[in-house]
Coordinates of N, CA, C and O in Angstrom, one line a residue:
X183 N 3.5 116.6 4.8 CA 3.3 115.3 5.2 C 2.0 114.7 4.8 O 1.0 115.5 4.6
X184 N 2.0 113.3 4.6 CA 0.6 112.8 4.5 C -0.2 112.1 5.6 O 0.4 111.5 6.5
X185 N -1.5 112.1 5.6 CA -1.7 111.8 6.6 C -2.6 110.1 6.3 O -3.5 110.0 5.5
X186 N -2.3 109.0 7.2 CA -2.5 107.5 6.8 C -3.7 107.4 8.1 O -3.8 107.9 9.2
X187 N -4.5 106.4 7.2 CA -5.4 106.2 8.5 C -4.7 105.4 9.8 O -3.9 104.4 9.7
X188 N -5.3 106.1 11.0 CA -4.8 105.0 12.4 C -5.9 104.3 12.4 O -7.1 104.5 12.1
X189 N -5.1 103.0 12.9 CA -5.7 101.6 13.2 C -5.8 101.1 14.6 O -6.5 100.2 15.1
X190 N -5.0 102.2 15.2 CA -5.0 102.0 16.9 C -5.9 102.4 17.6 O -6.6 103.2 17.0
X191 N -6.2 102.2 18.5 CA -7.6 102.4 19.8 C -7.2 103.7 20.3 O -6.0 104.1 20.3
X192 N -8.0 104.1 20.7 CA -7.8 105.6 21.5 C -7.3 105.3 23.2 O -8.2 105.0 24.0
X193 N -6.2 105.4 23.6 CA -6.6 105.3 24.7 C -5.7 106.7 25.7 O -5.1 107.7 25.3
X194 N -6.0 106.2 26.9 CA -5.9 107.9 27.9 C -4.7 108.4 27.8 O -4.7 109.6 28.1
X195 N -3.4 107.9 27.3 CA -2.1 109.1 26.6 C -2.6 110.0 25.3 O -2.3 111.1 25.2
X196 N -3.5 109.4 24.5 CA -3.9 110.3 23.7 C -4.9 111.2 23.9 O -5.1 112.1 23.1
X197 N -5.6 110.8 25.0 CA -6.4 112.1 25.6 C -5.4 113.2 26.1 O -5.3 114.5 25.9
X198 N -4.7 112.3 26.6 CA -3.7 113.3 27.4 C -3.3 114.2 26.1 O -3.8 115.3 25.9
X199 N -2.6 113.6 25.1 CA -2.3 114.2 23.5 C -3.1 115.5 23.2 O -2.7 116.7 23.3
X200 N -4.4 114.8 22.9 CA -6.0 115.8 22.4 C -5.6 117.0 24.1 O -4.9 117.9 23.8
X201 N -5.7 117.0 24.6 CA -5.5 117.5 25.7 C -4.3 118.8 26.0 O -4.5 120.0 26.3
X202 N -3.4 118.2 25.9 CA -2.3 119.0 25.2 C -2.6 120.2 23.7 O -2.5 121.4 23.5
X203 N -2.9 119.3 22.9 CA -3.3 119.8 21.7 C -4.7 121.1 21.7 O -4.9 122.0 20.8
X204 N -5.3 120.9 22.9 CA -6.5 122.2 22.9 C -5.8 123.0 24.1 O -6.1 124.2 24.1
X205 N -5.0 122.6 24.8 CA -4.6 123.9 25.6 C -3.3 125.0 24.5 O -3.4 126.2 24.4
X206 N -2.3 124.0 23.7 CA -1.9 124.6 22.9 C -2.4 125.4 21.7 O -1.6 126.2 21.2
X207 N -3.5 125.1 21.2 CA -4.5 126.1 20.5 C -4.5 127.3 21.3 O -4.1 128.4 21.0
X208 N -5.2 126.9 22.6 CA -6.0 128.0 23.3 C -5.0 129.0 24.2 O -5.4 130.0 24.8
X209 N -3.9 128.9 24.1 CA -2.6 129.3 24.7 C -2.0 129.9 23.9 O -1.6 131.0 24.1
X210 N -1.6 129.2 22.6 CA -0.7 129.5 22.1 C 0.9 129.5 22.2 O 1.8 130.0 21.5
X211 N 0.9 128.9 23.1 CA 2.8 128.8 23.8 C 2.8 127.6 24.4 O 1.9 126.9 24.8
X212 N 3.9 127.5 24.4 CA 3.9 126.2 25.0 C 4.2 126.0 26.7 O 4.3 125.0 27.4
X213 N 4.2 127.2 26.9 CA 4.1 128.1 28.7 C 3.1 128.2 29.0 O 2.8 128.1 30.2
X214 N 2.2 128.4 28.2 CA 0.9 129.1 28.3 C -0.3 127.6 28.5 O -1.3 127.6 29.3
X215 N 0.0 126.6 27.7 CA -0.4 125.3 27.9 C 0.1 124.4 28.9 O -0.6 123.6 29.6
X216 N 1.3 124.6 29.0 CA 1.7 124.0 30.3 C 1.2 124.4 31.5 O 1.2 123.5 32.2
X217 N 0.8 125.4 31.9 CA 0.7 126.5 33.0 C -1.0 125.4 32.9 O -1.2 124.6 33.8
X218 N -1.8 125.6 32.0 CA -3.4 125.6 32.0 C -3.4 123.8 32.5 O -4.2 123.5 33.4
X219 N -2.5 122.6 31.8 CA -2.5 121.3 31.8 C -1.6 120.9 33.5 O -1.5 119.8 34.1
X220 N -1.2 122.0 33.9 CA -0.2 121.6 35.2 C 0.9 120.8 35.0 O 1.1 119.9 35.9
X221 N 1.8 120.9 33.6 CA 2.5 120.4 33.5 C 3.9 121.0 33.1 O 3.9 122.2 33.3
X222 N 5.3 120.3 32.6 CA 6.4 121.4 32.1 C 6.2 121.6 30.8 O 5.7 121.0 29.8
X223 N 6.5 122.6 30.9 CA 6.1 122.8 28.6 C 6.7 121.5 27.9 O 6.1 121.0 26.9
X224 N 8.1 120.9 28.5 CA 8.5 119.8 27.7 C 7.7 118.9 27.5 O 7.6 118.5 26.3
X225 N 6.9 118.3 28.4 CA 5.8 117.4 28.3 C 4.6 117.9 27.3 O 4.0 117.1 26.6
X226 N 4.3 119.1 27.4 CA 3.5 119.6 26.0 C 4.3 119.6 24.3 O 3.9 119.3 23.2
X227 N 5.4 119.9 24.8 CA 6.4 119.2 23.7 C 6.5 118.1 23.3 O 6.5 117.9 22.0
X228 N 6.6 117.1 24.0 CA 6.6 115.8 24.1 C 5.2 115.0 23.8 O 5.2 113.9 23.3
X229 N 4.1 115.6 24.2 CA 2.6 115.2 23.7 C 2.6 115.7 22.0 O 2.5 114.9 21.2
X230 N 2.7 116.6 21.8 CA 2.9 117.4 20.6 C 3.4 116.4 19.7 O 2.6 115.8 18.9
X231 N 4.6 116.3 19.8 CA 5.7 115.5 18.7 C 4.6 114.2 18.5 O 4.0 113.9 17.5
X232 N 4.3 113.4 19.9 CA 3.4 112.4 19.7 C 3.0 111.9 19.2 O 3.3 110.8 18.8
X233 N 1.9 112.6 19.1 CA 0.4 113.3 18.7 C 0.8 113.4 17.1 O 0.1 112.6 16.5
X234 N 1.4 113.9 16.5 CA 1.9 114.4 15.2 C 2.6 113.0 14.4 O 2.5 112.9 13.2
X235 N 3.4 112.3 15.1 CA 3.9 111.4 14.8 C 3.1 110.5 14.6 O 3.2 109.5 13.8
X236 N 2.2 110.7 15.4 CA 0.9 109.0 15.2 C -0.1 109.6 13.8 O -0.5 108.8 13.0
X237 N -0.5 110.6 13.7 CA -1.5 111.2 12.7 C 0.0 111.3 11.2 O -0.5 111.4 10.1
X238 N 1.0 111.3 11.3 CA 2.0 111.8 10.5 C 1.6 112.9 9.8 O 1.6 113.0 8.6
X239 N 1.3 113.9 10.7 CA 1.6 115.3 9.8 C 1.2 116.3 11.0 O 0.8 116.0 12.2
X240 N 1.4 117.3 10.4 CA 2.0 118.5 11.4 C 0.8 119.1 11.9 O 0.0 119.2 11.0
X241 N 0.5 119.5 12.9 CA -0.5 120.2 13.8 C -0.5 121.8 14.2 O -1.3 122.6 14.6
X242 N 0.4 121.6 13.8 CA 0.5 123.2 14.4 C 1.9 123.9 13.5 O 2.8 123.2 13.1
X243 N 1.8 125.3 13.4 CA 3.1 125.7 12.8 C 4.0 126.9 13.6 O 3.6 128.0 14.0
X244 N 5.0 126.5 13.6 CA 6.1 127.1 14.6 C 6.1 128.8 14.2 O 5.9 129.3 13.1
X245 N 6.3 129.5 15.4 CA 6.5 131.0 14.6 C 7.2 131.3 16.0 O 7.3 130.6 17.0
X246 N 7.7 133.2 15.4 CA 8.3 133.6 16.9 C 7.5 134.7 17.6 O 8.0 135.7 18.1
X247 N 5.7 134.1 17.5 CA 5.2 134.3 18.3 C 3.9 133.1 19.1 O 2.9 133.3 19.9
X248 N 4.5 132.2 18.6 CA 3.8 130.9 19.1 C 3.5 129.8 17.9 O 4.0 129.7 16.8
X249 N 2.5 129.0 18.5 CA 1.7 128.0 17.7 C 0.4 128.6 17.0 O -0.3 129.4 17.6
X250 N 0.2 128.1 15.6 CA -0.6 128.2 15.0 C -1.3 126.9 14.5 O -0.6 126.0 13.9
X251 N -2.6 126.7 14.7 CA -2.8 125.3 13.9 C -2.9 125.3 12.5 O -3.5 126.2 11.9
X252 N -2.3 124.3 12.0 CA -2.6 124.0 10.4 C -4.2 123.5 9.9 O -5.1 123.1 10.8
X253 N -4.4 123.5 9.1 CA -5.7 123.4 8.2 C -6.0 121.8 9.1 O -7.0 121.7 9.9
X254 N -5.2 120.8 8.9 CA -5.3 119.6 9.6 C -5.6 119.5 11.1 O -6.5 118.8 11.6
X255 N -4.6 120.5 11.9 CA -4.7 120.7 12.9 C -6.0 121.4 13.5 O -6.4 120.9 14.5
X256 N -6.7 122.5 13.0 CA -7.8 122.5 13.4 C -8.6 121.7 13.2 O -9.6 121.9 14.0
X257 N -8.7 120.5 12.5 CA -9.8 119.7 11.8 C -9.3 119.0 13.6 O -10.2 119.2 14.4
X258 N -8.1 118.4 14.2 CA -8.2 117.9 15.1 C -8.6 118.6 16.1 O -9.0 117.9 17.0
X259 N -8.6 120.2 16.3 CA -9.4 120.9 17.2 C -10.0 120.4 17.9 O -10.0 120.0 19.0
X260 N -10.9 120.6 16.4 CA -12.2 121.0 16.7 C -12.9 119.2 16.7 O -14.1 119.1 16.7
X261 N -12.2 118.2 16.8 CA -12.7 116.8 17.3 C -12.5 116.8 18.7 O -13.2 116.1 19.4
X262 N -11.2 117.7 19.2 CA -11.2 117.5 20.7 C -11.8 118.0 21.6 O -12.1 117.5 22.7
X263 N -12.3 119.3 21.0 CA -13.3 119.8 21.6 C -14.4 119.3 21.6 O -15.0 119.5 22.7
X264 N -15.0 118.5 20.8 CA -16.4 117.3 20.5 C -16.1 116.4 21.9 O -16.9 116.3 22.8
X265 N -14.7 115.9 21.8 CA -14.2 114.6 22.8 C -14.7 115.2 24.0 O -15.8 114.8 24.5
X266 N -14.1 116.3 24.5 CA -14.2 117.4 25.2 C -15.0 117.7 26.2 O -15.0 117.6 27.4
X267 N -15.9 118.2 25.0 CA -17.4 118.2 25.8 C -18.0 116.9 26.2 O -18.1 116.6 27.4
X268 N -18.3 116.2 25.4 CA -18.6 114.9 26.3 C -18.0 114.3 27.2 O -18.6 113.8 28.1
X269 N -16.5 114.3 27.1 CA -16.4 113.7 28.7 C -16.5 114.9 29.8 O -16.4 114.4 30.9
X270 N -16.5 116.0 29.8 CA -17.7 116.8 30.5 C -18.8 116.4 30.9 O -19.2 116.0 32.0
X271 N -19.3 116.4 29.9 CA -20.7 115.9 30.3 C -20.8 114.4 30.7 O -21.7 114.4 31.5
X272 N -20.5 113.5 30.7 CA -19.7 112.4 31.4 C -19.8 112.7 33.0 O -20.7 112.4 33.9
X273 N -18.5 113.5 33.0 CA -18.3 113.8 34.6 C -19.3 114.4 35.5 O -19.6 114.1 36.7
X274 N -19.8 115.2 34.9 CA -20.9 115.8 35.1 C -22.1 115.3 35.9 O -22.5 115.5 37.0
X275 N -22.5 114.4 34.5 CA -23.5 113.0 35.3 C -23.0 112.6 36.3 O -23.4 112.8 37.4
X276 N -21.7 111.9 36.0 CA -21.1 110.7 37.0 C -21.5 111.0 38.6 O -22.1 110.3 39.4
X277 N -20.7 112.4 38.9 CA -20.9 113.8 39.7 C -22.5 113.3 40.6 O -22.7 112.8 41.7
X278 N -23.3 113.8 39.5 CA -24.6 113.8 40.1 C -24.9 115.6 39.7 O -26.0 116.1 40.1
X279 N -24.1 116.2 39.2 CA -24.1 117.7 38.8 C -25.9 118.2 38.3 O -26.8 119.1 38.5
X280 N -25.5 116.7 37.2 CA -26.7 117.0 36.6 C -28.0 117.1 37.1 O -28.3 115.9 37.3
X281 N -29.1 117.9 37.3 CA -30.2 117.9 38.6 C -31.3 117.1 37.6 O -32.3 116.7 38.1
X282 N -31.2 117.0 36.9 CA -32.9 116.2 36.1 C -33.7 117.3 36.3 O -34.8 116.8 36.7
X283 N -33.8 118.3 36.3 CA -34.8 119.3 36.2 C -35.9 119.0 35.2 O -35.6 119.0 34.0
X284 N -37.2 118.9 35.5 CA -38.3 119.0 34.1 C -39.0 119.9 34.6 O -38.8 120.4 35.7
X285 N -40.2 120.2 33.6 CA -41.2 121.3 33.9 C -40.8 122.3 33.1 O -40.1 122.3 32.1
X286 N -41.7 123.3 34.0 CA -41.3 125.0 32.7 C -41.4 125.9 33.9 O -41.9 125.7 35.0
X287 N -40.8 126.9 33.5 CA -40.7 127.8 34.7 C -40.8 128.8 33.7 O -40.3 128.7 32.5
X288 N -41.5 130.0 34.1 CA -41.6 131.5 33.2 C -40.9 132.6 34.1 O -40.9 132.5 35.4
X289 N -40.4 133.3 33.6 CA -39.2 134.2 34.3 C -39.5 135.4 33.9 O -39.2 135.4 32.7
X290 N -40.1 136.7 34.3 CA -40.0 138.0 33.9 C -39.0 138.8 34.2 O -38.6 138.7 35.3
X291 N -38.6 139.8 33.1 CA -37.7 140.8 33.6 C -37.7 141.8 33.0 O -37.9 141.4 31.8
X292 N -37.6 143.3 33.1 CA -37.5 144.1 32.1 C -37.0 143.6 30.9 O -36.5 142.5 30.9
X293 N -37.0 144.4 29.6 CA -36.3 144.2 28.5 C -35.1 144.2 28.6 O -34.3 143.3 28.1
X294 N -34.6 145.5 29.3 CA -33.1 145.5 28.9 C -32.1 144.5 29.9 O -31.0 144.2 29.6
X295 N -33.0 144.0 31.2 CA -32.2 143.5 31.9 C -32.4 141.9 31.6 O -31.6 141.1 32.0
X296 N -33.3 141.4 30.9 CA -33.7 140.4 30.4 C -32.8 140.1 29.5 O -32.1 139.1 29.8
X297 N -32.6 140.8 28.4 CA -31.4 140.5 27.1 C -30.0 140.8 27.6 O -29.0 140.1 27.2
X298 N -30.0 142.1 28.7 CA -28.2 142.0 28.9 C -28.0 141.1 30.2 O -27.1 140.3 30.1
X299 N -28.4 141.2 31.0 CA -28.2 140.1 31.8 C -28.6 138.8 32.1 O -27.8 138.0 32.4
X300 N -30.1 138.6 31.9 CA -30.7 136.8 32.5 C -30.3 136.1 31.3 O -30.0 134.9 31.4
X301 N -30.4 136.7 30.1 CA -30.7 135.2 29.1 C -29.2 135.0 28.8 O -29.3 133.8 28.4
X302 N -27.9 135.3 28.7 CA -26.6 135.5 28.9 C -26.6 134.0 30.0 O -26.2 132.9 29.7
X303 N -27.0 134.2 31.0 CA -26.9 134.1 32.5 C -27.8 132.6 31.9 O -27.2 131.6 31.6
X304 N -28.9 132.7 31.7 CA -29.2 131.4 31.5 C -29.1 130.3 30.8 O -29.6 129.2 31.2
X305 N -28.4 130.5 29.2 CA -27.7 129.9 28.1 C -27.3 128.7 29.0 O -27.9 127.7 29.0
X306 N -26.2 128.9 29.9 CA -25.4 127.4 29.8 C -26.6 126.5 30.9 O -27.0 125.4 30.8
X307 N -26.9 127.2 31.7 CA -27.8 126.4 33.0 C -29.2 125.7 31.6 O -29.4 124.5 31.5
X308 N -29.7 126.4 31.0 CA -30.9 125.8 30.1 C -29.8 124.9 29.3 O -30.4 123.9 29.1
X309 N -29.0 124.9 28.9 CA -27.7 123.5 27.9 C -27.5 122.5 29.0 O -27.3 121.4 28.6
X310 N -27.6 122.9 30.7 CA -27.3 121.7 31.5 C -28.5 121.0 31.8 O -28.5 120.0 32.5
X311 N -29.4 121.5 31.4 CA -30.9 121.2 31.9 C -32.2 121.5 30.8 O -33.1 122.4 30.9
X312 N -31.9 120.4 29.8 CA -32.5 120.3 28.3 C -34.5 119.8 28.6 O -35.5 120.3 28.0
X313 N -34.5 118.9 29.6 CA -35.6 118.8 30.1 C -36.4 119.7 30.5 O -37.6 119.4 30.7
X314 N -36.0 121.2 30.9 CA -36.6 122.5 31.8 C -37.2 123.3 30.3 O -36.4 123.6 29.4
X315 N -38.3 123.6 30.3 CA -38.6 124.3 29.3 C -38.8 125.7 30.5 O -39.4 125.8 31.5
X316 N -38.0 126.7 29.8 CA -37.6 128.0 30.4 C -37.6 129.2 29.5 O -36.7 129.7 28.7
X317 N -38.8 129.6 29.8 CA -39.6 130.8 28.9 C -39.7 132.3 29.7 O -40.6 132.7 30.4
X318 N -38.5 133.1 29.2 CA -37.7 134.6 29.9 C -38.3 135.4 29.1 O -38.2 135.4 27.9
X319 N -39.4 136.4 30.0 CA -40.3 137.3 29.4 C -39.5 138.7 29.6 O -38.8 138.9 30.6
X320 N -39.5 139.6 28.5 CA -39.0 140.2 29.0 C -39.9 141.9 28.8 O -39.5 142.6 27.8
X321 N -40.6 142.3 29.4 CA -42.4 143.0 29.6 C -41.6 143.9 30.8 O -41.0 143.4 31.7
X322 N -41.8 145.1 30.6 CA -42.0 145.7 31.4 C -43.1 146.1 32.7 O -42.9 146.7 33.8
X323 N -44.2 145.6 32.1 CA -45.4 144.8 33.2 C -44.9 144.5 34.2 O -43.7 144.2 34.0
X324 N -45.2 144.3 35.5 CA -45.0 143.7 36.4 C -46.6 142.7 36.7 O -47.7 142.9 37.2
X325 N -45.8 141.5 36.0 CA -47.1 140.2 35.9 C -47.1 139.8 37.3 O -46.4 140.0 38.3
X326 N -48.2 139.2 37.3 CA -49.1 139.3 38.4 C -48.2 137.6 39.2 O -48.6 136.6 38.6
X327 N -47.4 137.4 39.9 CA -47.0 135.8 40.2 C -48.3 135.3 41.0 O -48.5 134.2 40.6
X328 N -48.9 135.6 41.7 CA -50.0 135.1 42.7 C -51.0 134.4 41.5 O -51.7 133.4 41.5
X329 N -50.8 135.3 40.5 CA -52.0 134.8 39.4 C -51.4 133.6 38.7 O -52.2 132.9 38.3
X330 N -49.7 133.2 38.4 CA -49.2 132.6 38.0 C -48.8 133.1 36.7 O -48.5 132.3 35.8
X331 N -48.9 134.5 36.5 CA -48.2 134.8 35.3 C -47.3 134.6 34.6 O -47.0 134.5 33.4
X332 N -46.4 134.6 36.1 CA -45.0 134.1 36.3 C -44.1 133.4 37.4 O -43.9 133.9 38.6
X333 N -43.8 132.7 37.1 CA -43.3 131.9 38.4 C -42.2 132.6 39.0 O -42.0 132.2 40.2
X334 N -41.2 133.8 38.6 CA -40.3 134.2 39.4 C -39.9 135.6 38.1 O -39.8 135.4 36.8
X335 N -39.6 137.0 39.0 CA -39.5 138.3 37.8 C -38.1 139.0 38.6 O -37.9 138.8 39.8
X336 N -37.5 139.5 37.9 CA -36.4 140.4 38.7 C -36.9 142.3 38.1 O -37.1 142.7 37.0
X337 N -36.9 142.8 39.0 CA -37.7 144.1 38.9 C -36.6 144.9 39.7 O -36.2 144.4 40.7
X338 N -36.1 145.9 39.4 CA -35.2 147.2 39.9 C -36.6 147.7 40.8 O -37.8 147.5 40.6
X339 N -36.0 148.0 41.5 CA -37.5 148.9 42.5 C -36.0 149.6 43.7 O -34.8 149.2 43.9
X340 N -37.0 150.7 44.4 CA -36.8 151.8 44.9 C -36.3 151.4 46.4 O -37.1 150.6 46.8
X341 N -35.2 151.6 47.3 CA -35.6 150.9 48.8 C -36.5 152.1 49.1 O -36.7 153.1 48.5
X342 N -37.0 151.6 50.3 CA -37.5 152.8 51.1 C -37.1 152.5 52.6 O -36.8 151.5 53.2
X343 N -37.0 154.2 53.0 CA -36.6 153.7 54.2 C -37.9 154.2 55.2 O -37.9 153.9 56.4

């Protein structure tokens, strides 16, 4: 099929579409997308054909073990996921989710618990909070916080009883 430029406005059935279209990537079935969107697979069916009908060309390719996206169809992916994220982050705001955090905060932790656990752990919180400059030492030292070495350390230590 070829694919013609649309001339139409985007509006919320074709979210619904884009929508459809990333649970069916991320699923792979049309059970599997239905289940994630809370809907009957027919309606993922029914977004599908849509969706495909307005871009005129095919999105995904049938097999008898699911959906595969085509070369095209990933190109729409990976736009939905763009869409995606922003109106995330949209809601987010709207919410009030977002804390406006600024400043810097320094964080010590061992090495190993530093790289396999905090900085893992803090990726998405430092992506929600671009203002926070957040600098994860990872020293086996135990820096001095009273001195301000560091504003907060996670340290294994011994109980005692």
């Amino acid at each position: 099929m070829t694919r013609q430029k649309r001339t139409t406005r985007l509006t919320l059935a074709d979210w619904d579409r884009l929508r459809a279209v990333l649970a069916l990537h991320r699923g792979g079935t049309l059970s599997a997308a239905a289940k994630v969107l809370g809907v009957d697979h027919t309606t993922v069916a029914r977004r599908l054909n849509a969706i495909e009908r307005d871009f005129k060309s095919m999105l995904f390719e049938r097999g008898k073990l699911g959906f595969t996206a085509t070369p095209f169809g990933e190109e729409v992916v990976a736009a939905a996921e763009q869409v995606e994220g922003e109106i995330d982050g949209l809601l987010r705001r709207l919410d009030g989710a977002s804390s406006n955090l600024t400043g810097r905060i320094r964080l010590t932790a061992t090495p190993l618990i530093a790289a396999s656990l905090v900085a893992p752990a803090l990726e998405p919180f430092a992506r929600d909070n671009p203002s926070l400059d957040i600098e994860l030492v990872g020293d086996g030292r135990q820096l001095d916080l009273s001195a301000r070495e560091a504003d907060a350390a996670i340290r294994l230590a011994r109980l005692q009883s």
